[in-house]
Amino acid sequence: NRSNQMLSMILATKAIGAGIAAGGSVIGAGIGIGQIGGAAGTGIARQPESADTIRAAGIVFAALIEGAALFGIVIGVLALFAG
């Protein structure tokens, strides 16, 4: 009985940790991509002739941030199901 309670506690803690890892990385990515979009919009409004360059740089940085968010989600899932 005591062993089952301890196992349940460990599984619950792993689930909470995985949720925090995945949720935190997604929230952080959303904030970062929002900042990029806002800055790109401001830059394009100030210098419309540079719109293509600004847009390309924004897409590259958004992809890098999204990749980091995916790493956070994968680590959270691995923490939940590994060991």
Tab-separated table of N, CA, C and O in Angstrom:
chain	number	residue	atom	x	y	z
A	1	ASN	N	0.827	-1.188	0.000
A	1	ASN	CA	0.000	0.000	0.000
A	1	ASN	C	0.879	1.263	0.000
A	1	ASN	O	0.634	2.185	-0.736
A	2	ARG	N	1.851	1.258	0.876
A	2	ARG	CA	2.768	2.410	0.947
A	2	ARG	C	3.543	2.558	-0.360
A	2	ARG	O	3.790	3.664	-0.828
A	3	SER	N	3.896	1.423	-0.948
A	3	SER	CA	4.617	1.435	-2.214
A	3	SER	C	3.755	2.014	-3.340
A	3	SER	O	4.244	2.782	-4.175
A	4	ASN	N	2.483	1.667	-3.380
A	4	ASN	CA	1.580	2.198	-4.393
A	4	ASN	C	1.377	3.698	-4.237
A	4	ASN	O	1.283	4.424	-5.215
A	5	GLN	N	1.319	4.159	-3.002
A	5	GLN	CA	1.177	5.597	-2.763
A	5	GLN	C	2.410	6.348	-3.245
A	5	GLN	O	2.297	7.419	-3.842
A	6	MET	N	3.572	5.793	-2.980
A	6	MET	CA	4.813	6.443	-3.408
A	6	MET	C	4.901	6.472	-4.933
A	6	MET	O	5.305	7.485	-5.516
A	7	LEU	N	4.519	5.381	-5.583
A	7	LEU	CA	4.537	5.331	-7.040
A	7	LEU	C	3.555	6.343	-7.621
A	7	LEU	O	3.879	7.044	-8.593
A	8	SER	N	2.389	6.468	-7.026
A	8	SER	CA	1.407	7.448	-7.489
A	8	SER	C	1.930	8.873	-7.314
A	8	SER	O	1.725	9.730	-8.175
A	9	MET	N	2.617	9.121	-6.209
A	9	MET	CA	3.192	10.441	-5.964
A	9	MET	C	4.265	10.770	-7.003
A	9	MET	O	4.320	11.891	-7.521
A	10	ILE	N	5.088	9.801	-7.330
A	10	ILE	CA	6.147	10.016	-8.326
A	10	ILE	C	5.534	10.294	-9.691
A	10	ILE	O	5.959	11.218	-10.402
A	11	LEU	N	4.537	9.511	-10.088
A	11	LEU	CA	3.892	9.718	-11.386
A	11	LEU	C	3.195	11.072	-11.458
A	11	LEU	O	3.251	11.750	-12.485
A	12	ALA	N	2.562	11.485	-10.376
A	12	ALA	CA	1.899	12.791	-10.358
A	12	ALA	C	2.915	13.918	-10.464
A	12	ALA	O	2.696	14.901	-11.191
A	13	THR	N	4.031	13.774	-9.776
A	13	THR	CA	5.075	14.797	-9.832
A	13	THR	C	5.678	14.889	-11.230
A	13	THR	O	5.939	15.988	-11.735
A	14	LYS	N	5.870	13.734	-11.865
A	14	LYS	CA	6.389	13.733	-13.237
A	14	LYS	C	5.407	14.409	-14.190
A	14	LYS	O	5.812	15.167	-15.076
A	15	ALA	N	4.116	14.153	-14.004
A	15	ALA	CA	3.112	14.766	-14.869
A	15	ALA	C	3.071	16.281	-14.691
A	15	ALA	O	2.973	17.033	-15.661
A	16	ILE	N	3.169	16.734	-13.459
A	16	ILE	CA	3.184	18.176	-13.199
A	16	ILE	C	4.428	18.814	-13.817
A	16	ILE	O	4.352	19.869	-14.452
A	17	GLY	N	5.570	18.180	-13.649
A	17	GLY	CA	6.804	18.706	-14.232
A	17	GLY	C	6.757	18.759	-15.749
A	17	GLY	O	7.208	19.730	-16.363
A	18	ALA	N	6.201	17.718	-16.371
A	18	ALA	CA	6.083	17.708	-17.827
A	18	ALA	C	5.145	18.811	-18.301
A	18	ALA	O	5.411	19.480	-19.304
A	19	GLY	N	4.059	19.016	-17.579
A	19	GLY	CA	3.130	20.082	-17.937
A	19	GLY	C	3.753	21.460	-17.813
A	19	GLY	O	3.545	22.327	-18.666
A	20	ILE	N	4.521	21.658	-16.764
A	20	ILE	CA	5.194	22.950	-16.580
A	20	ILE	C	6.234	23.167	-17.669
A	20	ILE	O	6.352	24.265	-18.226
A	21	ALA	N	6.992	22.117	-18.010
A	21	ALA	CA	8.016	22.247	-19.054
A	21	ALA	C	7.392	22.577	-20.402
A	21	ALA	O	7.827	23.500	-21.101
A	22	ALA	N	6.368	21.818	-20.774
A	22	ALA	CA	5.733	22.045	-22.070
A	22	ALA	C	5.007	23.390	-22.100
A	22	ALA	O	5.141	24.148	-23.058
A	23	GLY	N	4.254	23.678	-21.054
A	23	GLY	CA	3.515	24.936	-21.010
A	23	GLY	C	4.419	26.155	-20.981
A	23	GLY	O	4.166	27.140	-21.670
A	24	GLY	N	5.477	26.062	-20.194
A	24	GLY	CA	6.412	27.194	-20.123
A	24	GLY	C	7.100	27.465	-21.436
A	24	GLY	O	7.273	28.627	-21.841
A	25	SER	N	7.489	26.415	-22.131
A	25	SER	CA	8.180	26.625	-23.400
A	25	SER	C	7.228	27.184	-24.453
A	25	SER	O	7.614	28.035	-25.251
A	26	VAL	N	5.983	26.735	-24.446
A	26	VAL	CA	5.023	27.248	-25.426
A	26	VAL	C	4.654	28.699	-25.123
A	26	VAL	O	4.555	29.525	-26.034
A	27	ILE	N	4.479	29.022	-23.854
A	27	ILE	CA	4.168	30.409	-23.490
A	27	ILE	C	5.332	31.323	-23.852
A	27	ILE	O	5.145	32.406	-24.414
A	28	GLY	N	6.543	30.884	-23.547
A	28	GLY	CA	7.717	31.686	-23.887
A	28	GLY	C	7.860	31.891	-25.383
A	28	GLY	O	8.194	32.991	-25.847
A	29	ALA	N	7.600	30.839	-26.154
A	29	ALA	CA	7.677	30.969	-27.613
A	29	ALA	C	6.614	31.924	-28.135
A	29	ALA	O	6.874	32.727	-29.032
A	30	GLY	N	5.421	31.842	-27.577
A	30	GLY	CA	4.360	32.755	-28.008
A	30	GLY	C	4.696	34.216	-27.737
A	30	GLY	O	4.473	35.082	-28.585
A	31	ILE	N	5.268	34.467	-26.572
A	31	ILE	CA	5.675	35.834	-26.237
A	31	ILE	C	6.781	36.308	-27.171
A	31	ILE	O	6.752	37.424	-27.691
A	32	GLY	N	7.769	35.431	-27.406
A	32	GLY	CA	8.890	35.798	-28.279
A	32	GLY	C	8.449	36.066	-29.704
A	32	GLY	O	8.884	37.042	-30.335
A	33	ILE	N	7.588	35.213	-30.244
A	33	ILE	CA	7.120	35.413	-31.613
A	33	ILE	C	6.248	36.663	-31.703
A	33	ILE	O	6.285	37.393	-32.696
A	34	GLY	N	5.490	36.942	-30.659
A	34	GLY	CA	4.717	38.177	-30.630
A	34	GLY	C	5.602	39.416	-30.643
A	34	GLY	O	5.308	40.396	-31.332
A	35	GLN	N	6.695	39.346	-29.896
A	35	GLN	CA	7.644	40.469	-29.901
A	35	GLN	C	8.268	40.648	-31.286
A	35	GLN	O	8.436	41.776	-31.753
A	36	ILE	N	8.617	39.543	-31.925
A	36	ILE	CA	9.196	39.622	-33.272
A	36	ILE	C	8.187	40.232	-34.245
A	36	ILE	O	8.535	41.099	-35.055
A	37	GLY	N	6.943	39.753	-34.179
A	37	GLY	CA	5.921	40.291	-35.077
A	37	GLY	C	5.690	41.778	-34.867
A	37	GLY	O	5.559	42.542	-35.828
A	38	GLY	N	5.656	42.205	-33.615
A	38	GLY	CA	5.468	43.624	-33.329
A	38	GLY	C	6.622	44.475	-33.822
A	38	GLY	O	6.422	45.533	-34.421
A	39	ALA	N	7.836	43.991	-33.577
A	39	ALA	CA	9.007	44.738	-34.027
A	39	ALA	C	9.095	44.769	-35.549
A	39	ALA	O	9.472	45.792	-36.145
A	40	ALA	N	8.744	43.654	-36.193
A	40	ALA	CA	8.761	43.629	-37.657
A	40	ALA	C	7.717	44.580	-38.228
A	40	ALA	O	7.987	45.294	-39.206
A	41	GLY	N	6.541	44.590	-37.618
A	41	GLY	CA	5.513	45.521	-38.085
A	41	GLY	C	5.939	46.969	-37.941
A	41	GLY	O	5.717	47.793	-38.841
A	42	THR	N	6.565	47.290	-36.818
A	42	THR	CA	7.062	48.650	-36.609
A	42	THR	C	8.157	48.995	-37.610
A	42	THR	O	8.178	50.087	-38.184
A	43	GLY	N	9.068	48.042	-37.841
A	43	GLY	CA	10.159	48.291	-38.795
A	43	GLY	C	9.654	48.481	-40.211
A	43	GLY	O	10.130	49.354	-40.933
A	44	ILE	N	8.678	47.682	-40.597
A	44	ILE	CA	8.126	47.817	-41.950
A	44	ILE	C	7.360	49.133	-42.075
A	44	ILE	O	7.408	49.782	-43.126
A	45	ALA	N	6.681	49.564	-41.014
A	45	ALA	CA	5.960	50.829	-41.062
A	45	ALA	C	6.921	52.008	-41.180
A	45	ALA	O	6.625	52.993	-41.862
A	46	ARG	N	8.087	51.883	-40.553
A	46	ARG	CA	9.057	52.985	-40.607
A	46	ARG	C	9.846	52.999	-41.915
A	46	ARG	O	10.210	54.065	-42.399
A	47	GLN	N	10.152	51.814	-42.441
A	47	GLN	CA	10.936	51.724	-43.680
A	47	GLN	C	10.293	50.699	-44.612
A	47	GLN	O	10.713	49.546	-44.669
A	48	PRO	N	9.276	51.094	-45.324
A	48	PRO	CA	8.576	50.145	-46.194
A	48	PRO	C	9.462	49.535	-47.279
A	48	PRO	O	9.212	48.427	-47.739
A	49	GLU	N	10.504	50.247	-47.681
A	49	GLU	CA	11.386	49.711	-48.731
A	49	GLU	C	12.205	48.520	-48.238
A	49	GLU	O	12.720	47.746	-49.036
A	50	SER	N	12.319	48.335	-46.937
A	50	SER	CA	13.055	47.200	-46.364
A	50	SER	C	12.135	46.068	-45.924
A	50	SER	O	12.556	45.189	-45.173
A	51	ALA	N	10.912	46.062	-46.405
A	51	ALA	CA	9.924	45.102	-45.930
A	51	ALA	C	10.353	43.658	-46.179
A	51	ALA	O	10.189	42.797	-45.306
A	52	ASP	N	10.910	43.369	-47.351
A	52	ASP	CA	11.297	41.987	-47.656
A	52	ASP	C	12.395	41.492	-46.725
A	52	ASP	O	12.355	40.359	-46.246
A	53	THR	N	13.383	42.322	-46.457
A	53	THR	CA	14.484	41.941	-45.573
A	53	THR	C	13.992	41.736	-44.147
A	53	THR	O	14.363	40.759	-43.490
A	54	ILE	N	13.168	42.653	-43.676
A	54	ILE	CA	12.643	42.555	-42.311
A	54	ILE	C	11.767	41.312	-42.168
A	54	ILE	O	11.857	40.585	-41.182
A	55	ARG	N	10.930	41.062	-43.154
A	55	ARG	CA	10.044	39.891	-43.108
A	55	ARG	C	10.857	38.596	-43.087
A	55	ARG	O	10.571	37.678	-42.308
A	56	ALA	N	11.883	38.514	-43.923
A	56	ALA	CA	12.708	37.303	-43.968
A	56	ALA	C	13.419	37.068	-42.636
A	56	ALA	O	13.454	35.939	-42.128
A	57	ALA	N	13.966	38.130	-42.066
A	57	ALA	CA	14.650	37.992	-40.775
A	57	ALA	C	13.662	37.585	-39.682
A	57	ALA	O	13.973	36.748	-38.828
A	58	GLY	N	12.467	38.150	-39.716
A	58	GLY	CA	11.455	37.795	-38.725
A	58	GLY	C	11.048	36.339	-38.812
A	58	GLY	O	10.875	35.665	-37.796
A	59	ILE	N	10.918	35.836	-40.026
A	59	ILE	CA	10.548	34.428	-40.203
A	59	ILE	C	11.645	33.509	-39.693
A	59	ILE	O	11.377	32.498	-39.035
A	60	VAL	N	12.900	33.856	-39.974
A	60	VAL	CA	14.020	33.031	-39.498
A	60	VAL	C	14.058	33.013	-37.971
A	60	VAL	O	14.184	31.943	-37.356
A	61	PHE	N	13.933	34.167	-37.344
A	61	PHE	CA	13.980	34.213	-35.880
A	61	PHE	C	12.780	33.510	-35.253
A	61	PHE	O	12.905	32.831	-34.230
A	62	ALA	N	11.605	33.633	-35.870
A	62	ALA	CA	10.423	32.942	-35.356
A	62	ALA	C	10.612	31.429	-35.451
A	62	ALA	O	10.213	30.689	-34.540
A	63	ALA	N	11.229	30.964	-36.527
A	63	ALA	CA	11.487	29.528	-36.663
A	63	ALA	C	12.467	29.042	-35.603
A	63	ALA	O	12.306	27.943	-35.057
A	64	LEU	N	13.482	29.837	-35.305
A	64	LEU	CA	14.439	29.453	-34.256
A	64	LEU	C	13.754	29.377	-32.892
A	64	LEU	O	14.017	28.451	-32.110
A	65	ILE	N	12.900	30.318	-32.606
A	65	ILE	CA	12.185	30.300	-31.330
A	65	ILE	C	11.249	29.097	-31.263
A	65	ILE	O	11.143	28.429	-30.232
A	66	GLU	N	10.579	28.807	-32.365
A	66	GLU	CA	9.664	27.664	-32.392
A	66	GLU	C	10.422	26.356	-32.200
A	66	GLU	O	9.945	25.434	-31.541
A	67	GLY	N	11.630	26.275	-32.755
A	67	GLY	CA	12.467	25.089	-32.544
A	67	GLY	C	12.837	24.913	-31.080
A	67	GLY	O	12.814	23.799	-30.551
A	68	ALA	N	13.146	26.000	-30.416
A	68	ALA	CA	13.469	25.918	-28.988
A	68	ALA	C	12.245	25.484	-28.182
A	68	ALA	O	12.368	24.710	-27.227
A	69	ALA	N	11.067	25.942	-28.577
A	69	ALA	CA	9.841	25.521	-27.890
A	69	ALA	C	9.602	24.026	-28.083
A	69	ALA	O	9.191	23.330	-27.152
A	70	LEU	N	9.872	23.527	-29.272
A	70	LEU	CA	9.703	22.095	-29.510
A	70	LEU	C	10.662	21.276	-28.663
A	70	LEU	O	10.315	20.201	-28.178
A	71	PHE	N	11.880	21.769	-28.477
A	71	PHE	CA	12.817	21.079	-27.590
A	71	PHE	C	12.259	21.009	-26.170
A	71	PHE	O	12.375	19.992	-25.491
A	72	GLY	N	11.670	22.090	-25.688
A	72	GLY	CA	11.070	22.097	-24.360
A	72	GLY	C	9.940	21.099	-24.235
A	72	GLY	O	9.818	20.401	-23.219
A	73	ILE	N	9.110	21.003	-25.269
A	73	ILE	CA	8.006	20.041	-25.243
A	73	ILE	C	8.545	18.620	-25.241
A	73	ILE	O	8.068	17.763	-24.482
A	74	VAL	N	9.545	18.347	-26.073
A	74	VAL	CA	10.126	17.001	-26.139
A	74	VAL	C	10.749	16.616	-24.805
A	74	VAL	O	10.587	15.487	-24.318
A	75	ILE	N	11.459	17.529	-24.175
A	75	ILE	CA	12.063	17.235	-22.871
A	75	ILE	C	10.984	16.965	-21.835
A	75	ILE	O	11.122	16.061	-20.995
A	76	GLY	N	9.886	17.717	-21.871
A	76	GLY	CA	8.790	17.469	-20.952
A	76	GLY	C	8.171	16.099	-21.147
A	76	GLY	O	7.892	15.368	-20.190
A	77	VAL	N	7.966	15.700	-22.395
A	77	VAL	CA	7.401	14.381	-22.680
A	77	VAL	C	8.366	13.281	-22.270
A	77	VAL	O	7.966	12.245	-21.717
A	78	LEU	N	9.646	13.481	-22.548
A	78	LEU	CA	10.635	12.482	-22.135
A	78	LEU	C	10.682	12.342	-20.617
A	78	LEU	O	10.812	11.224	-20.099
A	79	ALA	N	10.570	13.449	-19.914
A	79	ALA	CA	10.568	13.372	-18.451
A	79	ALA	C	9.357	12.610	-17.936
A	79	ALA	O	9.424	11.923	-16.924
A	80	LEU	N	8.263	12.713	-18.657
A	80	LEU	CA	7.039	12.034	-18.235
A	80	LEU	C	7.117	10.527	-18.481
A	80	LEU	O	6.758	9.743	-17.618
A	81	PHE	N	7.627	10.128	-19.635
A	81	PHE	CA	7.559	8.728	-20.017
A	81	PHE	C	8.865	7.952	-19.833
A	81	PHE	O	8.863	6.735	-19.926
A	82	ALA	N	9.979	8.617	-19.613
A	82	ALA	CA	11.250	7.920	-19.463
A	82	ALA	C	11.430	7.483	-17.994
A	82	ALA	O	11.110	8.214	-17.073
A	83	GLY	N	11.969	6.333	-17.820
A	83	GLY	CA	12.323	5.818	-16.501
A	83	GLY	C	11.167	5.658	-15.615
A	83	GLY	O	11.031	5.697	-14.493
